[in-house]
Amino acid sequence: MATQTGITIEGPGKPYTVVDNIVRPTPGPNEALVKTLYVGLNPVDPIMHQTGLLIQSFPAVTGSDFCAVVLSVGPETSKISEGDIVIGCVPIGINEFSPFQESFLVNENWILRTHTGDDALDEKKLEQGATVGAGLLTSGLGLTEGLKVELPVSGSDKVLSKDEWLIVMGGSGSVGQFAVQLGKLGGYKVAASCSASKAAIAQKAGAEATFDNRAPIDEQLGMIERITGGGRFARVFDASAQSSNLSLRALDEIANTSSGAKYFSTVDDWSDIKTPQGITTYRVQFGQLGKTSTPIGNEITQKCEALVELFQKHLVAGNLKPLDTYTVMDGQGWEALSQTLSGFEAGSLKIDGRKPVIKIADI
Ligand SMILES: NC(=O)c1ccc[n+]([C@@H]2O[C@H](COP(=O)([O-])OP(=O)(O)OC[C@H]3O[C@@H](n4cnc5c(N)ncnc54)[C@H](OP(=O)(O)O)[C@@H]3O)[C@@H](O)[C@H]2O)c1
């Protein structure tokens, strides 16, 4: 039985340990074995480590966003071939699908193949590939399922601009920047909340207007009212998990569109949120990707498969772009990853809220 290196944890809160005895998995029918090139860290990584949330077995191999190269494919794959570069986010918490090891499994329907032609091996594009997965799919669920935003079905279709705003709370973050991009792609004018110092990030993603997410809530409501011309919005996505109250008050007290329907969606799937009457609420559960033995896992997996197919076209057409708010950490491999994870969890990484990306191996 072939074994490989990686980092594992023995239980919630136990240290990451570099090991060389992880069993190398074998791809099933629609799967491929891929070699980890870069990983990107998400807020869920420290949560999994500290609490064991979503982890299916210990010792656990974890991780979320990745850029990888295909080593071998299973018998029924039709979308990927040996040597392809693939990016995305894994189904969280399943050892053999997790990227903190030399090689891991991917399902061909859950990954993006955006690196083609001469660009495929460009190092900058490889590192950027590890910034896309969780952010894009989480915002995709939030906007298409939660806010009923319709996106162009092909990379070249254009949607007519709407005289209506869509509000993204946390438009400077990983999920938020993709939400801003998707709101624009759906034809909306997008207003985003963020720290005053990060307004340029949300604007670069496409926000027409920004407001300060640390201002008192009544001030933020006032800014939303002014920006949206007295309430020309019916859709709010909270990508920060900090702004449910503000979002719901904005929809309840200010939103004023002719249809009357109002939509709130949020990445916060753990707090007790009370929704006023007349507002449809959706809570994103991206962590259910790949958990097909449960109804919610099955539903999220099917929705993500459809989004992957759609986003593939828009990424290749350049309508959606990877993040540039990331930092490639010093060093390479498991020690560099362990150290970065420790700093990320302790909040001591000096990267100003940028997404940490770690190089694991050369192609
Ligand atoms: N439910 C799901 O399926 C799911 C999936 C993925 C992520 N998530 C959750 O989504 C959240 C965002 O993830 P991410 O990767 O985008 O994180 P991130 O890149 O760190 O972004 C965090 C965002 O929240 C904003 N923010 C931070 N503190 C705030 C506050 N006190 N008030 C208002 N806004 C504040 C930040 O704005 P500034 O930095 O500009 O202040 C930034 O825009 C995390 O909580 C994560 O756990 C949930």
XYZ file of C-alpha atoms and ligand atoms in Angstrom:
411
model
C 0.000 0.000 0.000
C 1.591 3.292 -1.123
C 2.009 5.937 1.564
C 2.729 9.655 1.426
C 3.557 12.744 3.495
C 1.211 15.414 4.835
C 0.039 16.928 8.098
C -2.531 15.328 10.365
C -4.276 16.032 13.668
C -5.079 13.314 16.201
C -8.144 15.109 17.588
C -9.747 18.552 18.060
C -7.134 21.049 19.256
C -4.237 18.554 18.947
C -1.134 19.856 17.172
C -0.579 19.479 13.442
C 2.026 16.741 12.922
C 4.081 16.155 9.802
C 3.782 12.456 8.929
C 4.890 10.157 6.106
C 2.462 7.275 6.529
C -0.809 8.535 5.033
C -2.298 5.914 2.720
C -2.398 7.235 -0.833
C -6.038 7.056 -2.009
C -7.221 5.462 -5.252
C -9.646 7.380 -7.487
C -13.195 6.045 -7.949
C -15.229 6.245 -11.188
C -15.651 10.067 -11.473
C -12.568 10.947 -9.490
C -8.933 11.805 -10.017
C -5.848 11.625 -7.848
C -4.237 15.077 -7.819
C -0.945 16.408 -6.462
C -1.200 19.404 -4.096
C 0.650 22.451 -5.479
C -0.792 25.349 -3.448
C -3.338 25.581 -0.632
C -5.286 28.668 0.458
C -6.520 29.058 4.038
C -10.114 29.862 4.989
C -11.769 30.737 8.332
C -13.088 27.158 8.421
C -9.549 25.699 8.695
C -8.879 26.866 12.288
C -12.480 26.060 13.259
C -12.100 22.476 12.055
C -8.790 22.142 13.854
C -9.981 23.571 17.143
C -13.456 21.990 17.316
C -13.403 19.004 14.980
C -16.399 20.523 13.119
C -17.147 18.680 9.839
C -14.243 16.234 10.341
C -15.398 12.696 9.679
C -12.530 10.704 11.216
C -9.262 11.034 13.178
C -6.358 11.125 12.642
C -7.620 13.779 10.237
C -6.159 15.317 7.115
C -7.776 18.713 6.603
C -7.674 21.725 4.248
C -10.086 23.498 1.925
C -8.939 25.591 -1.093
C -6.350 24.159 -3.448
C -4.558 24.295 -6.775
C -3.377 20.856 -7.933
C -2.239 18.845 -10.935
C -3.945 15.621 -12.023
C -1.762 12.515 -11.528
C -4.243 9.831 -12.598
C -7.942 9.529 -13.355
C -10.667 7.027 -12.426
C -12.368 4.798 -15.016
C -15.408 6.985 -15.807
C -13.929 10.472 -15.889
C -14.708 12.541 -18.971
C -13.837 16.091 -17.931
C -10.247 15.838 -16.690
C -7.031 14.212 -17.876
C -3.604 13.503 -16.475
C -1.545 16.709 -16.317
C -4.550 19.091 -16.044
C -4.355 21.874 -13.484
C -7.461 21.916 -11.294
C -8.619 24.355 -8.631
C -11.462 24.616 -6.152
C -12.485 23.741 -2.633
C -12.669 20.175 -1.390
C -15.672 18.578 0.335
C -14.631 19.658 3.816
C -13.527 17.106 6.423
C -13.150 13.916 4.357
C -9.576 12.624 4.707
C -8.962 11.257 1.236
C -10.391 14.427 -0.397
C -8.359 16.854 1.733
C -5.353 18.783 0.386
C -2.975 18.876 3.385
C -1.243 15.771 1.969
C 0.925 15.057 -1.079
C -1.972 13.865 -3.193
C -5.743 13.643 -2.687
C -8.929 12.782 -4.541
C -11.163 15.193 -6.429
C -14.567 14.573 -7.992
C -14.456 15.879 -11.564
C -17.844 17.604 -11.103
C -16.720 19.678 -8.129
C -13.532 21.232 -9.488
C -12.698 24.013 -11.937
C -10.367 23.678 -14.916
C -9.414 27.255 -15.591
C -5.714 26.868 -16.332
C -5.374 26.152 -20.023
C -2.891 26.659 -22.855
C 0.369 28.513 -22.262
C -1.000 30.065 -19.066
C -1.436 26.723 -17.372
C 1.986 26.621 -15.754
C 2.318 30.335 -14.944
C 3.350 30.342 -11.256
C 1.270 33.429 -10.424
C -1.826 31.821 -11.909
C -1.148 28.627 -9.963
C -0.953 30.492 -6.638
C -4.056 32.556 -7.486
C -5.851 29.296 -8.227
C -5.831 28.544 -4.485
C -7.905 31.692 -3.748
C -11.064 30.749 -5.616
C -12.846 27.632 -4.337
C -14.764 28.271 -1.101
C -15.246 32.000 -1.719
C -16.718 31.598 -5.169
C -19.006 28.663 -4.409
C -20.212 30.096 -1.095
C -21.115 33.410 -2.701
C -22.606 31.495 -5.634
C -24.997 29.666 -3.307
C -25.713 32.890 -1.414
C -26.636 34.863 -4.503
C -28.262 32.332 -6.815
C -30.091 30.222 -4.218
C -30.535 32.819 -1.510
C -31.104 36.056 -3.387
C -32.510 34.494 -6.580
C -29.950 36.329 -8.703
C -29.968 35.072 -12.286
C -26.583 34.847 -13.984
C -25.800 34.692 -17.712
C -25.721 31.043 -18.780
C -22.705 31.318 -21.039
C -19.425 33.168 -20.745
C -20.322 35.513 -23.601
C -23.955 36.313 -22.659
C -24.506 39.721 -21.129
C -27.252 40.569 -18.688
C -29.069 43.894 -19.041
C -28.180 46.309 -16.260
C -30.913 46.701 -13.672
C -31.846 49.944 -11.988
C -31.658 48.158 -8.667
C -29.009 47.764 -5.986
C -27.745 44.582 -4.366
C -25.983 44.954 -1.024
C -23.001 42.838 0.051
C -21.962 43.068 3.706
C -18.224 42.324 3.882
C -17.411 43.113 0.241
C -13.667 43.240 0.974
C -13.388 39.604 2.147
C -12.854 36.432 0.126
C -16.529 35.467 -0.050
C -17.572 39.114 -0.319
C -15.380 39.996 -3.307
C -16.824 37.091 -5.268
C -20.338 38.140 -4.201
C -19.679 41.647 -5.538
C -18.447 40.173 -8.834
C -21.525 37.921 -9.083
C -23.909 40.763 -8.256
C -22.400 42.782 -11.123
C -22.564 39.779 -13.436
C -26.275 39.529 -12.588
C -26.759 43.148 -13.715
C -27.152 44.835 -10.299
C -25.499 47.946 -8.962
C -23.578 46.703 -5.954
C -23.039 48.505 -2.655
C -20.594 46.872 -0.247
C -19.746 47.324 3.412
C -16.087 47.086 4.465
C -13.482 48.808 6.606
C -12.843 52.307 5.300
C -9.230 51.304 4.537
C -10.419 48.450 2.293
C -12.917 50.339 0.137
C -10.600 50.069 -2.883
C -10.730 46.249 -2.656
C -14.525 46.142 -2.876
C -14.477 48.768 -5.635
C -11.953 46.757 -7.651
C -14.284 43.756 -7.385
C -16.992 45.965 -8.936
C -18.793 47.784 -6.116
C -20.195 51.154 -7.215
C -20.475 52.323 -3.619
C -19.047 51.320 -0.256
C -19.893 52.172 3.355
C -17.985 51.760 6.608
C -18.794 48.451 8.320
C -17.555 49.737 11.697
C -19.824 52.811 11.776
C -22.779 52.672 14.224
C -25.659 50.655 12.777
C -27.975 53.668 12.359
C -25.249 55.482 10.429
C -24.838 52.464 8.151
C -28.599 52.374 7.586
C -28.463 56.051 6.654
C -25.643 55.384 4.183
C -27.564 52.487 2.628
C -30.629 54.691 2.224
C -28.617 57.469 0.559
C -26.645 55.155 -1.735
C -29.738 53.291 -2.923
C -31.786 56.417 -3.612
C -34.228 55.784 -0.779
C -34.328 51.980 -0.932
C -34.040 50.698 -4.516
C -32.901 47.249 -3.367
C -34.495 43.970 -2.334
C -31.430 41.734 -1.935
C -28.823 41.674 0.836
C -26.040 39.083 1.215
C -24.085 39.038 4.474
C -20.658 37.658 3.508
C -19.156 38.772 6.836
C -21.287 36.705 9.255
C -21.313 39.890 11.385
C -24.149 41.855 9.875
C -27.459 39.959 10.139
C -29.107 42.616 12.245
C -28.032 45.438 9.935
C -29.030 43.452 6.833
C -32.478 42.601 8.141
C -33.131 46.140 9.380
C -32.071 47.512 5.981
C -34.502 45.185 4.213
C -37.299 45.722 6.713
C -37.014 49.492 7.149
C -35.498 50.836 3.911
C -35.914 48.420 0.978
C -38.637 49.719 -1.275
C -38.892 47.978 -4.648
C -41.972 47.578 -6.788
C -42.078 43.755 -6.549
C -42.284 43.809 -2.759
C -40.259 40.565 -2.455
C -37.220 40.850 -0.186
C -34.311 38.411 0.083
C -31.629 37.992 2.748
C -28.901 35.389 2.589
C -25.961 34.872 4.894
C -22.835 32.808 5.466
C -23.803 32.686 9.138
C -25.385 29.258 9.467
C -24.843 28.950 13.221
C -26.422 31.965 15.027
C -30.017 32.369 16.101
C -31.394 34.825 13.500
C -34.935 36.148 13.711
C -36.244 37.232 10.318
C -39.038 39.838 10.141
C -42.118 38.854 8.135
C -41.884 39.359 4.396
C -38.153 38.614 4.106
C -37.059 35.288 2.631
C -33.906 34.069 4.385
C -31.316 31.584 3.130
C -28.305 30.369 5.098
C -25.411 29.028 3.052
C -24.132 25.587 4.065
C -21.229 25.091 1.718
C -19.695 22.566 4.160
C -22.370 20.103 2.970
C -20.691 19.716 -0.436
C -19.991 16.037 -1.028
C -22.026 14.778 1.980
C -24.413 13.037 -0.392
C -25.786 10.569 2.157
C -27.986 13.298 3.685
C -30.783 15.290 1.954
C -29.107 18.660 2.597
C -25.718 17.308 1.481
C -27.271 15.955 -1.677
C -29.052 19.239 -2.396
C -25.934 21.394 -1.841
C -23.793 19.026 -3.904
C -26.187 19.211 -6.861
C -26.346 22.995 -6.637
C -22.567 23.264 -6.455
C -22.185 20.984 -9.480
C -24.402 23.331 -11.513
C -22.497 26.379 -10.238
C -19.119 24.796 -11.054
C -20.231 24.269 -14.656
C -21.451 27.865 -14.917
C -18.482 29.474 -13.137
C -16.046 27.495 -15.263
C -17.362 29.385 -18.320
C -17.266 32.784 -16.629
C -13.760 32.285 -15.221
C -12.399 31.225 -18.600
C -14.171 34.189 -20.277
C -12.649 36.545 -17.659
C -16.084 37.610 -16.331
C -15.023 36.312 -12.915
C -11.513 36.808 -11.585
C -9.517 35.124 -8.820
C -8.591 37.214 -5.789
C -5.465 39.312 -5.691
C -5.851 39.974 -1.948
C -3.668 37.048 -0.906
C -0.135 36.584 0.397
C 2.108 33.677 -0.573
C 3.845 32.733 2.661
C 7.601 32.230 2.984
C 8.857 28.673 2.675
C 7.356 25.629 1.013
C 5.839 22.341 2.159
C 4.435 20.972 5.404
C 6.587 22.912 7.886
C 5.661 26.184 6.144
C 1.985 25.158 6.186
C 2.070 24.136 9.892
C 3.679 27.429 10.866
C 1.198 29.449 8.814
C -1.745 27.568 10.307
C -0.465 28.277 13.832
C -0.085 31.988 13.079
C -3.475 32.115 11.298
C -5.181 30.495 14.276
C -3.418 32.733 16.793
C -4.237 35.826 14.730
C -0.532 36.707 14.677
C 0.097 36.537 10.903
C 1.060 39.991 9.662
C -0.849 39.845 6.383
C -3.535 42.492 7.003
C -6.534 40.209 6.478
C -5.216 38.882 3.170
C -5.757 35.227 2.375
C -2.706 33.073 3.238
C -1.560 30.892 0.330
C 1.147 28.264 0.881
C 3.205 26.554 -1.788
C 3.368 22.831 -1.115
C 5.217 21.437 -4.132
C 6.450 22.126 -7.652
C 4.566 20.465 -10.475
N -21.789 29.073 5.819
C -20.885 28.725 4.903
O -21.078 27.813 4.113
C -19.598 29.500 4.827
C -18.707 29.258 3.775
C -17.541 30.038 3.680
C -17.284 31.014 4.643
N -18.150 31.176 5.688
C -17.927 32.230 6.690
O -17.963 33.469 5.987
C -17.223 34.437 6.692
C -16.330 35.194 5.698
O -15.361 34.333 5.169
P -14.177 34.942 4.282
O -13.327 33.812 3.854
O -14.717 35.865 3.256
O -13.406 35.787 5.400
P -12.527 37.098 5.197
O -11.860 37.094 3.879
O -11.719 37.214 6.419
O -13.597 38.300 5.155
C -14.254 38.748 6.311
C -15.157 39.919 5.937
O -15.917 40.298 7.094
C -15.775 41.694 7.305
N -15.840 41.956 8.741
C -14.958 41.550 9.688
N -15.349 41.997 10.901
C -16.491 42.705 10.708
C -17.375 43.412 11.577
N -17.152 43.493 12.897
N -18.479 44.000 11.048
C -18.720 43.910 9.721
N -17.911 43.279 8.839
C -16.817 42.677 9.341
C -14.417 42.042 6.737
O -14.358 43.411 6.385
P -13.053 44.339 6.594
O -11.861 43.448 6.667
O -13.047 45.253 5.419
O -13.332 45.045 7.881
C -14.381 41.154 5.495
O -15.063 41.771 4.438
C -16.461 33.677 7.775
O -17.138 33.845 9.003
C -16.561 32.233 7.334
O -16.487 31.324 8.418
C -19.303 30.442 5.788
